[in-house]
Short mmCIF file of C-alpha atoms and ligand atoms in Angstrom, two decimals:
data_model
loop_
_atom_site.label_atom_id
_atom_site.label_comp_id
_atom_site.label_asym_id
_atom_site.label_seq_id
_atom_site.Cartn_x
_atom_site.Cartn_y
_atom_site.Cartn_z
CA MET A 1 134.90 -147.95 -142.36
CA PRO A 2 135.63 -144.33 -141.46
CA LEU A 3 138.22 -143.79 -144.24
CA MET A 4 137.60 -144.99 -147.80
CA THR A 5 140.41 -145.60 -150.25
CA SER A 6 140.24 -143.62 -153.48
CA GLU A 7 139.60 -146.86 -155.39
CA GLN A 8 136.57 -147.57 -153.18
CA TYR A 9 135.43 -143.98 -153.70
CA VAL A 10 135.61 -144.17 -157.50
CA GLU A 11 133.80 -147.52 -157.54
CA SER A 12 131.10 -146.21 -155.20
CA ILE A 13 130.40 -143.32 -157.59
CA ARG A 14 130.62 -145.58 -160.64
CA ASN A 15 127.92 -147.82 -159.14
CA MET A 16 125.43 -144.97 -158.81
CA LYS A 17 122.91 -144.47 -161.61
CA ARG A 18 122.85 -140.69 -161.97
CA ASN A 19 121.44 -138.36 -164.63
CA ILE A 20 124.31 -136.20 -165.88
CA TYR A 21 124.18 -134.20 -169.12
CA PHE A 22 126.95 -132.37 -170.96
CA MET A 23 126.69 -130.63 -174.34
CA GLY A 24 123.32 -132.17 -175.13
CA GLU A 25 124.21 -135.75 -174.25
CA LYS A 26 123.47 -137.95 -171.29
CA LEU A 27 126.81 -139.25 -169.99
CA GLU A 28 126.71 -143.04 -169.74
CA ASN A 29 130.11 -143.18 -168.05
CA PRO A 30 130.64 -139.86 -166.24
CA VAL A 31 133.45 -141.25 -164.06
CA ASP A 32 135.78 -141.70 -167.04
CA HIS A 33 134.56 -138.73 -169.09
CA PRO A 34 137.53 -136.48 -170.02
CA ILE A 35 135.68 -133.31 -168.93
CA LEU A 36 134.71 -134.72 -165.54
CA ARG A 37 137.71 -136.87 -164.67
CA PRO A 38 140.15 -134.04 -163.81
CA SER A 39 137.50 -132.74 -161.44
CA MET A 40 137.14 -136.17 -159.84
CA ASN A 41 140.94 -136.37 -159.52
CA CYS A 42 140.79 -133.54 -156.94
CA LEU A 43 138.41 -135.62 -154.83
CA ILE A 44 140.55 -138.72 -155.32
CA ASP A 45 143.45 -136.81 -153.77
CA THR A 46 141.32 -135.94 -150.72
CA TYR A 47 141.02 -139.70 -150.10
CA ASP A 48 144.62 -140.64 -150.93
CA MET A 49 146.17 -137.86 -148.86
CA ALA A 50 144.21 -138.93 -145.76
CA PHE A 51 146.41 -142.07 -145.73
CA MET A 52 149.71 -140.18 -146.15
CA PRO A 53 151.48 -139.67 -142.80
CA GLU A 54 152.76 -136.22 -143.80
CA TYR A 55 149.20 -134.96 -144.38
CA GLU A 56 147.32 -136.98 -141.77
CA ASP A 57 147.09 -134.16 -139.23
CA LEU A 58 145.38 -131.82 -141.69
CA MET A 59 143.47 -134.37 -143.76
CA THR A 60 141.83 -136.23 -140.87
CA SER A 61 140.05 -135.41 -137.63
CA THR A 62 137.96 -137.15 -134.97
CA SER A 63 134.18 -137.03 -134.97
CA ILE A 64 132.58 -134.77 -132.34
CA ILE A 65 129.77 -137.34 -132.17
CA THR A 66 131.39 -140.80 -132.36
CA GLY A 67 135.07 -140.10 -131.69
CA ASN A 68 135.89 -142.07 -134.87
CA LYS A 69 138.73 -141.01 -137.15
CA ILE A 70 137.20 -139.22 -140.15
CA ASN A 71 138.22 -137.22 -143.21
CA ARG A 72 138.48 -133.56 -142.14
CA PHE A 73 136.22 -132.51 -145.01
CA ASN A 74 133.39 -134.18 -143.05
CA ASN A 75 134.39 -132.61 -139.74
CA ILE A 76 132.17 -130.79 -137.26
CA HIS A 77 134.61 -128.31 -135.73
CA LYS A 78 135.37 -129.06 -132.09
CA SER A 79 137.76 -126.19 -131.39
CA ILE A 80 139.51 -123.08 -132.70
CA GLU A 81 142.34 -125.43 -133.67
CA ASP A 82 139.92 -127.29 -135.96
CA LEU A 83 138.90 -123.97 -137.58
CA ASN A 84 142.57 -123.16 -138.21
CA LYS A 85 143.32 -126.59 -139.62
CA LYS A 86 140.34 -126.22 -141.97
CA VAL A 87 141.93 -123.16 -143.63
CA LYS A 88 145.39 -124.79 -143.70
CA LEU A 89 143.91 -127.92 -145.30
CA GLN A 90 142.23 -125.77 -147.94
CA ARG A 91 145.47 -123.95 -148.73
CA LEU A 92 147.28 -127.28 -149.02
CA MET A 93 144.65 -128.64 -151.44
CA GLY A 94 144.68 -125.44 -153.52
CA GLN A 95 148.46 -125.71 -153.81
CA ARG A 96 148.20 -129.34 -154.85
CA THR A 97 145.44 -129.02 -157.45
CA GLY A 98 145.71 -125.44 -158.75
CA SER A 99 141.93 -125.54 -158.88
CA CYS A 100 138.74 -125.64 -156.84
CA PHE A 101 138.92 -129.09 -155.24
CA GLN A 102 135.21 -129.14 -154.48
CA ARG A 103 134.90 -130.98 -151.18
CA CYS A 104 134.48 -128.04 -148.78
CA VAL A 105 130.79 -127.34 -149.15
CA ILE A 106 129.67 -130.21 -146.91
CA MET A 107 132.17 -129.16 -144.21
CA ASP A 108 130.78 -125.63 -144.29
CA ALA A 109 127.12 -126.61 -144.63
CA ALA A 110 127.33 -129.38 -142.02
CA ASN A 111 128.63 -126.99 -139.37
CA ALA A 112 125.89 -124.47 -140.16
CA PHE A 113 123.24 -127.22 -140.02
CA TYR A 114 124.66 -128.62 -136.77
CA SER A 115 124.31 -125.36 -134.86
CA THR A 116 121.12 -124.09 -136.53
CA THR A 117 119.10 -127.32 -136.18
CA TYR A 118 120.01 -127.32 -132.47
CA GLU A 119 118.65 -123.80 -132.05
CA ILE A 120 115.48 -124.52 -134.07
CA ASP A 121 114.76 -127.51 -131.80
CA GLU A 122 115.34 -125.34 -128.74
CA LYS A 123 112.63 -122.91 -129.88
CA TYR A 124 110.11 -125.24 -131.55
CA GLY A 125 110.68 -128.65 -129.89
CA THR A 126 111.43 -130.27 -133.26
CA ASP A 127 113.96 -133.09 -133.66
CA TYR A 128 116.05 -131.78 -136.55
CA PHE A 129 119.32 -131.90 -134.55
CA GLU A 130 119.05 -135.66 -133.91
CA ARG A 131 118.06 -136.26 -137.55
CA PHE A 132 121.02 -134.22 -138.73
CA LYS A 133 123.42 -135.97 -136.36
CA LYS A 134 122.34 -139.36 -137.78
CA PHE A 135 122.92 -138.07 -141.29
CA ILE A 136 126.38 -136.61 -140.60
CA VAL A 137 127.50 -139.74 -138.72
CA LYS A 138 126.61 -141.77 -141.84
CA VAL A 139 128.57 -139.29 -143.99
CA GLN A 140 131.55 -139.45 -141.63
CA ASP A 141 131.54 -143.22 -141.14
CA GLU A 142 131.04 -144.05 -144.82
CA ASP A 143 133.45 -141.25 -145.86
CA LEU A 144 130.94 -139.86 -148.35
CA ILE A 145 131.12 -136.74 -150.47
CA VAL A 146 128.12 -134.46 -150.16
CA GLY A 147 127.63 -131.59 -152.60
CA GLY A 148 125.96 -128.42 -151.35
CA ALA A 149 123.00 -126.70 -152.99
CA LEU A 150 122.26 -123.11 -152.05
CA THR A 151 121.59 -120.86 -155.03
CA ASP A 152 118.15 -120.81 -156.62
CA PRO A 153 117.93 -119.49 -160.20
CA LYS A 154 115.99 -116.40 -158.89
CA ALA A 155 114.73 -115.25 -162.37
CA ASP A 156 113.38 -111.74 -161.65
CA ARG A 157 115.51 -110.62 -158.72
CA SER A 158 113.21 -107.72 -157.91
CA LYS A 159 110.62 -110.31 -156.81
CA GLY A 160 110.55 -112.80 -153.92
CA PRO A 161 109.93 -116.55 -154.22
CA ARG A 162 106.12 -116.31 -154.21
CA ASP A 163 105.93 -113.49 -156.76
CA GLN A 164 107.86 -115.16 -159.56
CA GLU A 165 105.92 -116.07 -162.71
CA ASP A 166 107.02 -119.69 -162.34
CA PRO A 167 106.55 -120.85 -158.71
CA ASP A 168 109.43 -123.36 -159.05
CA ILE A 169 112.08 -120.65 -159.61
CA TYR A 170 112.89 -121.01 -155.92
CA LEU A 171 113.01 -124.64 -154.75
CA ARG A 172 109.85 -125.50 -152.82
CA VAL A 173 107.67 -128.19 -151.31
CA VAL A 174 104.91 -129.16 -153.75
CA GLU A 175 103.41 -132.06 -151.88
CA ARG A 176 103.26 -133.25 -148.27
CA ARG A 177 102.96 -136.91 -147.38
CA PRO A 178 102.96 -138.65 -143.98
CA ASP A 179 106.45 -140.03 -144.71
CA GLY A 180 108.02 -136.91 -146.22
CA VAL A 181 107.74 -134.13 -148.79
CA VAL A 182 108.07 -133.75 -152.56
CA VAL A 183 110.16 -130.83 -153.83
CA ASN A 184 110.46 -129.02 -157.15
CA GLY A 185 113.06 -126.52 -158.27
CA ALA A 186 116.65 -126.12 -159.35
CA LYS A 187 119.93 -125.13 -157.76
CA ALA A 188 122.67 -123.41 -159.76
CA HIS A 189 126.50 -123.51 -159.71
CA LEU A 190 126.76 -126.77 -157.74
CA THR A 191 130.49 -127.24 -157.29
CA GLY A 192 131.74 -130.80 -157.76
CA ILE A 193 128.23 -132.22 -157.64
CA THR A 194 129.02 -134.80 -160.35
CA ASN A 195 131.60 -136.36 -157.99
CA ALA A 196 129.34 -136.54 -154.95
CA HIS A 197 127.24 -139.30 -153.37
CA GLU A 198 124.61 -137.01 -151.84
CA VAL A 199 123.43 -133.42 -152.01
CA ILE A 200 122.50 -131.20 -149.06
CA VAL A 201 120.04 -128.41 -149.84
CA LEU A 202 119.28 -125.20 -147.97
CA PRO A 203 117.24 -122.06 -148.72
CA THR A 204 119.05 -119.51 -150.87
CA MET A 205 118.41 -116.59 -148.49
CA ALA A 206 116.51 -115.45 -145.41
CA MET A 207 112.83 -116.25 -146.01
CA LYS A 208 109.83 -114.26 -144.83
CA PRO A 209 106.60 -115.42 -143.16
CA GLY A 210 104.46 -116.78 -146.02
CA ASP A 211 107.54 -118.39 -147.62
CA GLU A 212 107.20 -121.60 -145.56
CA ASP A 213 107.12 -123.92 -148.57
CA TYR A 214 110.39 -122.40 -149.75
CA THR A 215 112.01 -122.80 -146.32
CA ILE A 216 113.15 -126.37 -146.72
CA ALA A 217 116.54 -127.93 -145.92
CA PHE A 218 117.33 -131.59 -146.56
CA ALA A 219 119.79 -134.13 -147.94
CA VAL A 220 119.21 -136.91 -150.49
CA PRO A 221 121.42 -139.30 -152.51
CA LEU A 222 122.18 -138.02 -156.01
CA ASP A 223 120.66 -141.10 -157.65
CA THR A 224 117.24 -140.22 -156.21
CA PRO A 225 114.62 -140.23 -159.02
CA GLY A 226 113.91 -136.72 -160.35
CA ILE A 227 117.46 -135.32 -159.94
CA THR A 228 119.28 -134.24 -163.12
CA MET A 229 122.70 -132.53 -163.32
CA ILE A 230 123.52 -130.37 -166.35
CA VAL A 231 127.26 -129.67 -166.44
CA GLY A 232 128.31 -126.06 -167.15
CA ARG A 233 130.65 -124.93 -169.95
CA GLN A 234 134.05 -123.53 -169.09
CA SER A 235 136.47 -121.57 -171.19
CA CYS A 236 138.69 -123.92 -173.28
CA ASP A 237 136.97 -126.98 -171.73
CA THR A 238 136.93 -129.10 -174.90
CA ARG A 239 140.73 -129.08 -175.00
CA LYS A 240 140.31 -131.87 -172.44
CA MET A 241 138.62 -133.93 -175.18
CA GLU A 242 141.35 -133.31 -177.78
CA ASN A 243 143.88 -135.90 -176.67
CA THR A 244 146.44 -133.28 -175.66
CA GLU A 245 148.05 -132.87 -172.28
CA ILE A 246 150.10 -129.70 -172.83
CA ASP A 247 147.31 -127.56 -174.34
CA VAL A 248 145.04 -128.15 -171.33
CA GLY A 249 147.54 -126.45 -169.00
CA ASN A 250 146.42 -128.45 -165.97
CA ALA A 251 145.50 -131.83 -167.39
CA CYS A 252 145.31 -133.54 -164.03
CA TYR A 253 142.94 -131.38 -161.98
CA GLY A 254 139.96 -129.07 -162.44
CA GLY A 255 136.64 -128.04 -161.02
CA VAL A 256 133.18 -128.65 -162.43
CA GLU A 257 129.82 -127.05 -161.68
CA ALA A 258 126.34 -128.16 -162.68
CA LEU A 259 122.82 -126.79 -162.77
CA THR A 260 120.93 -129.38 -160.76
CA ILE A 261 117.23 -130.01 -161.29
CA PHE A 262 114.84 -131.38 -158.66
CA ASP A 263 111.77 -132.57 -160.56
CA HIS A 264 109.29 -133.94 -158.01
CA VAL A 265 112.00 -135.36 -155.74
CA PHE A 266 110.79 -137.23 -152.66
CA VAL A 267 112.54 -136.38 -149.37
CA PRO A 268 111.83 -138.73 -146.43
CA ASN A 269 111.08 -137.16 -143.05
CA GLU A 270 114.36 -138.33 -141.49
CA ARG A 271 116.29 -136.33 -144.11
CA ILE A 272 114.43 -133.03 -143.53
CA PHE A 273 116.41 -130.62 -141.33
CA MET A 274 114.27 -127.47 -141.60
CA ASP A 275 110.70 -127.19 -142.83
CA GLY A 276 108.94 -123.85 -142.67
CA GLU A 277 110.91 -122.19 -139.82
CA THR A 278 111.36 -118.96 -141.78
CA ASP A 279 112.86 -117.19 -138.75
CA PHE A 280 115.88 -119.56 -138.84
CA SER A 281 116.54 -119.55 -142.59
CA GLY A 282 118.66 -116.39 -142.32
CA MET A 283 120.76 -117.91 -139.53
CA MET A 284 121.40 -121.07 -141.55
CA VAL A 285 122.38 -119.16 -144.69
CA GLU A 286 124.51 -116.62 -142.81
CA ARG A 287 126.42 -119.32 -140.94
CA PHE A 288 126.97 -121.41 -144.06
CA ALA A 289 128.13 -118.34 -145.99
CA GLY A 290 130.37 -117.33 -143.08
CA TYR A 291 132.16 -120.68 -143.05
CA HIS A 292 132.49 -120.68 -146.83
CA ARG A 293 133.85 -117.12 -146.90
CA ASN A 294 136.46 -118.19 -144.33
CA SER A 295 137.27 -121.16 -146.63
CA TYR A 296 138.25 -118.82 -149.44
CA GLY A 297 141.11 -117.53 -147.27
CA GLY A 298 142.54 -121.03 -147.64
CA CYS A 299 141.63 -122.39 -151.07
CA LYS A 300 142.25 -119.21 -153.04
CA THR A 301 145.62 -118.58 -151.36
CA GLY A 302 146.64 -122.14 -152.24
CA VAL A 303 145.78 -121.57 -155.90
CA GLY A 304 147.42 -118.13 -155.58
CA ASP A 305 150.65 -119.92 -154.56
CA VAL A 306 150.48 -121.86 -157.84
CA VAL A 307 149.86 -118.63 -159.80
CA ILE A 308 152.86 -116.97 -158.14
CA GLY A 309 155.02 -120.05 -158.70
CA CYS A 310 153.99 -120.17 -162.35
CA ALA A 311 154.80 -116.45 -162.78
CA CYS A 312 158.26 -117.07 -161.25
CA LEU A 313 158.79 -119.96 -163.64
CA ASN A 314 157.80 -117.93 -166.67
CA ALA A 315 160.04 -115.06 -165.54
CA GLN A 316 162.93 -117.52 -165.22
CA TYR A 317 162.23 -119.02 -168.65
CA ASN A 318 162.13 -115.48 -170.09
CA GLY A 319 165.51 -114.77 -168.44
CA VAL A 320 164.12 -111.88 -166.38
CA GLU A 321 163.78 -113.47 -162.93
CA LYS A 322 166.34 -111.11 -161.38
CA VAL A 323 165.07 -107.90 -163.01
CA SER A 324 164.02 -105.52 -160.24
CA HIS A 325 160.49 -104.66 -161.48
CA ILE A 326 159.73 -108.38 -161.94
CA LYS A 327 160.87 -109.10 -158.38
CA ASP A 328 158.76 -106.20 -157.16
CA LYS A 329 155.66 -107.61 -158.88
CA LEU A 330 156.25 -111.08 -157.41
CA ILE A 331 156.57 -109.52 -153.95
CA GLU A 332 153.33 -107.58 -154.46
CA MET A 333 151.53 -110.75 -155.56
CA THR A 334 152.80 -112.50 -152.45
CA GLN A 335 151.72 -109.67 -150.18
CA LEU A 336 148.18 -109.73 -151.63
CA ASN A 337 147.97 -113.50 -151.40
CA GLU A 338 149.15 -113.61 -147.79
CA GLN A 339 146.67 -110.87 -146.85
CA LEU A 340 143.89 -113.23 -147.95
CA TYR A 341 145.38 -115.97 -145.80
CA CYS A 342 145.71 -113.59 -142.83
CA ALA A 343 141.98 -112.85 -142.91
CA GLY A 344 141.13 -116.55 -143.32
CA ILE A 345 143.26 -117.54 -140.32
CA ALA A 346 142.12 -114.54 -138.26
CA SER A 347 138.45 -115.40 -138.83
CA SER A 348 139.21 -118.92 -137.56
CA CYS A 349 141.24 -117.72 -134.54
CA GLU A 350 138.44 -115.33 -133.53
CA GLY A 351 135.77 -118.05 -133.77
CA TYR A 352 133.44 -119.04 -130.93
CA GLN A 353 131.52 -122.00 -129.59
CA THR A 354 127.85 -122.28 -130.58
CA LYS A 355 125.02 -123.50 -128.33
CA ALA A 356 125.24 -126.90 -130.05
CA GLY A 357 128.92 -127.18 -129.08
CA ASN A 358 130.66 -126.84 -132.44
CA TYR A 359 132.77 -123.82 -133.41
CA MET A 360 131.71 -120.96 -135.65
CA VAL A 361 134.09 -118.56 -137.43
CA ASN A 362 134.11 -114.81 -136.76
CA LEU A 363 131.54 -113.53 -139.25
CA LEU A 364 132.94 -110.03 -139.66
CA LEU A 365 136.46 -111.23 -140.41
CA ALA A 366 135.25 -114.06 -142.68
CA ASN A 367 133.27 -111.55 -144.74
CA VAL A 368 136.24 -109.16 -144.91
CA CYS A 369 138.31 -112.14 -146.09
CA LYS A 370 135.87 -112.98 -148.89
CA LEU A 371 135.42 -109.34 -149.93
CA ASN A 372 139.20 -109.11 -150.36
CA VAL A 373 139.02 -112.34 -152.38
CA THR A 374 136.69 -110.58 -154.83
CA ARG A 375 139.57 -108.16 -155.56
CA TYR A 376 143.07 -109.47 -154.90
CA PRO A 377 143.12 -112.57 -157.18
CA TYR A 378 142.26 -110.26 -160.11
CA GLU A 379 145.29 -108.09 -159.30
CA ILE A 380 147.47 -111.17 -158.73
CA VAL A 381 146.46 -112.56 -162.13
CA ARG A 382 146.98 -109.16 -163.79
CA LEU A 383 150.55 -109.07 -162.50
CA ALA A 384 151.07 -112.74 -163.45
CA GLU A 385 149.97 -112.05 -167.04
CA ASP A 386 152.24 -108.98 -167.13
CA ILE A 387 155.23 -111.07 -166.03
CA THR A 388 154.44 -114.08 -168.26
CA GLY A 389 154.05 -112.20 -171.54
CA GLY A 390 151.76 -112.52 -174.56
CA MET A 391 153.06 -115.93 -175.60
CA MET A 392 150.69 -117.51 -173.06
CA VAL A 393 147.84 -116.83 -175.50
CA THR A 394 149.67 -117.19 -178.83
CA ALA A 395 151.81 -120.32 -178.36
CA PRO A 396 151.16 -123.08 -180.94
CA SER A 397 149.48 -126.36 -180.06
CA GLU A 398 150.99 -129.59 -178.81
CA ALA A 399 150.05 -131.16 -182.16
CA ASP A 400 152.23 -128.62 -183.98
CA LEU A 401 155.04 -129.13 -181.50
CA ARG A 402 154.91 -132.87 -182.31
CA SER A 403 154.51 -132.28 -186.08
CA GLU A 404 157.19 -133.68 -188.34
CA GLU A 405 156.92 -130.65 -190.62
CA VAL A 406 156.79 -127.67 -188.23
CA GLY A 407 157.77 -129.06 -184.84
CA LYS A 408 161.43 -128.23 -185.48
CA TYR A 409 160.57 -124.54 -185.90
CA ILE A 410 158.70 -124.43 -182.60
CA GLU A 411 161.59 -126.17 -180.85
CA LYS A 412 164.04 -123.70 -182.44
CA TYR A 413 162.16 -120.44 -181.90
CA LEU A 414 160.22 -120.97 -178.69
CA VAL A 415 163.23 -122.07 -176.70
CA GLY A 416 163.65 -120.03 -173.50
CA ALA A 417 166.47 -119.16 -171.11
CA GLY A 418 167.94 -122.55 -170.16
CA VAL A 419 164.72 -124.37 -171.08
CA ASP A 420 163.50 -126.21 -174.16
CA ALA A 421 160.37 -125.17 -176.04
CA GLU A 422 158.20 -127.94 -174.59
CA ASP A 423 158.72 -127.03 -170.94
CA ARG A 424 158.41 -123.34 -171.74
CA ILE A 425 155.05 -123.97 -173.43
CA ARG A 426 153.93 -126.08 -170.45
CA ALA A 427 154.59 -123.13 -168.10
CA LEU A 428 152.78 -120.75 -170.49
CA ARG A 429 149.77 -123.05 -170.79
CA LEU A 430 149.47 -123.46 -167.05
CA MET A 431 149.32 -119.69 -166.70
CA GLU A 432 146.72 -119.51 -169.46
CA ASN A 433 144.69 -122.16 -167.66
CA LEU A 434 144.87 -120.32 -164.32
CA SER A 435 143.99 -116.91 -165.73
CA LEU A 436 141.71 -117.63 -168.71
CA GLY A 437 141.02 -121.37 -168.96
CA THR A 438 139.11 -123.90 -166.89
CA ALA A 439 140.96 -123.08 -163.64
CA ALA A 440 140.00 -119.42 -164.03
CA VAL A 441 136.44 -120.44 -163.11
CA GLY A 442 137.77 -121.37 -159.68
CA TYR A 443 140.35 -118.62 -159.32
CA ARG A 444 138.72 -115.54 -160.84
CA THR A 445 134.97 -115.69 -161.34
CA GLU A 446 134.48 -117.94 -158.33
CA SER A 447 136.52 -115.46 -156.30
CA MET A 448 133.96 -112.84 -157.31
CA HIS A 449 130.71 -114.80 -156.99
CA GLY A 450 131.44 -118.01 -155.09
CA ALA A 451 130.24 -117.92 -151.46
CA GLY A 452 128.19 -114.86 -152.45
CA SER A 453 128.86 -111.80 -154.60
CA PRO A 454 130.64 -108.75 -153.07
CA GLN A 455 127.45 -106.95 -152.09
CA ALA A 456 126.44 -109.90 -149.90
CA GLN A 457 129.69 -109.53 -147.95
CA LYS A 458 129.16 -105.77 -147.64
CA ILE A 459 125.70 -106.33 -146.17
CA THR A 460 127.12 -108.65 -143.50
CA ILE A 461 130.06 -106.33 -142.83
CA GLY A 462 127.54 -103.49 -142.44
CA ARG A 463 125.59 -105.58 -139.92
CA GLN A 464 128.65 -106.78 -138.01
CA GLY A 465 130.58 -103.50 -138.21
CA ASN A 466 129.05 -102.20 -134.96
CA PHE A 467 129.13 -98.54 -135.94
CA GLU A 468 127.34 -97.42 -132.73
CA SER A 469 130.11 -98.74 -130.49
CA LYS A 470 132.70 -97.07 -132.73
CA LYS A 471 130.76 -93.80 -132.50
CA ALA A 472 130.84 -94.12 -128.71
CA LEU A 473 134.65 -94.45 -128.84
CA ALA A 474 134.89 -91.23 -130.82
CA LYS A 475 132.45 -89.38 -128.54
CA ARG A 476 134.34 -90.32 -125.40
CA ILE A 477 137.65 -89.11 -126.82
CA ALA A 478 136.07 -85.94 -128.24
CA GLY A 479 134.43 -85.19 -124.89
CA ILE A 480 130.86 -85.30 -126.28
CA LYS A 481 128.45 -86.06 -123.42
CA LYS A 482 125.17 -85.60 -125.29
CA GLU A 483 123.18 -88.82 -125.74
CA ASP A 484 121.86 -89.52 -129.27
FE1 SF4 B 1 136.47 -125.48 -151.54
FE2 SF4 B 1 137.26 -123.13 -152.40
FE3 SF4 B 1 136.12 -124.81 -154.11
FE4 SF4 B 1 134.63 -123.63 -152.24
S1 SF4 B 1 135.72 -122.59 -153.91
S2 SF4 B 1 134.63 -125.82 -152.76
S3 SF4 B 1 136.10 -123.48 -150.54
S4 SF4 B 1 138.05 -125.12 -153.08
FE1 FE B 2 133.08 -122.10 -154.06
#
């Protein structure tokens, strides 16, 4: 069954007994919870669209291992074309949802695991690659969603894993058994984890000799005993619980993150993909981060398209669509957005084949892409707020619009150019959602910190920048013969 229907997907998640908490309560029915359901709707679309002929080429692929037709979100990239389609798929999904759609982490992690496990085996004679292939074939053939877990809480960032007051601050092995290991720790900011079947875990950074117990990579189902997900708050999130569609801005879609606890979780040997090989932890993290930074050239430009469209709509409803400075701002927003896409596509086009046979993105360009993402969406949103006007944060509620007493005043005074008050408020609320509400998590703060904060990209750009070869170019042209 390589492609699940969305109904099968929802039922498969409903049947799992998971520990999910939100605002102090354990959620007995997370699938239908109003805070979580818009987030699940994004994933539902990733299943539905795989069956739509117009999206089939982007939404599906063939497995590098079995040749079966699979959802592209579970793809191991077989070519540069696959790397390009990845970014195009992400732009498409961003356009459709106006939010983080949460299914990319397995695609990015799986490709990093595929190539890194191969190279660990080559050096140490381990069998991680075969173990990982078995796991990813299951994920592909059962069309599962796998959340990714990278970021440890870190506590005192001036100290490494072993020097923290609490030894669990970085996830670690606390017990070794013949059939597997037991781990303790927590992973933060897990995107879409409440909608996933399994979680794949990797070290948060390059580990040093002595950090072997912290150098653990594995995957387990999310109903494994000892796993607890604590859903994060988002700005204006409880509007989703207020029985209003308009005030939410984007009532259909959204992203959700959770702090995920691993309290003495057992991992069987066949699900361990790295265990103590500190010299490969940096490679695994760098490759995963590289793929995910390339992803942002797709997903953020897709959401950017929605922001630009919403700014156009608000300009039209304000009767200023043809004013020259408004047009100029829309053009500038488009230029910034397409620059992000350019770097995403370029980092795919300049990819290369790894020893394991899958394709890796160009690390330098992927990091340039993500560093631009930490800046341009902020400018795009600034211009969008400028165009939209202050009413996006002062418009009355849907309840007042529907009120028998005051609704008539809202309809009379909030009417726009060729548009009634209700549709005008809908356009204002969507902009509020994208720039300040729940979608802003995915468009603004995630642009800054998702896939690593700006300094992490600068470190990689510094490493990949190849300053010595550039110096040699300058010396040749300047006629400098002296060796350094
Ligand atoms: Fe996908 Fe972008 Fe969300 Fe990451 S931030 S999961 S790449 S949509
Ligand atoms: Fe992300």
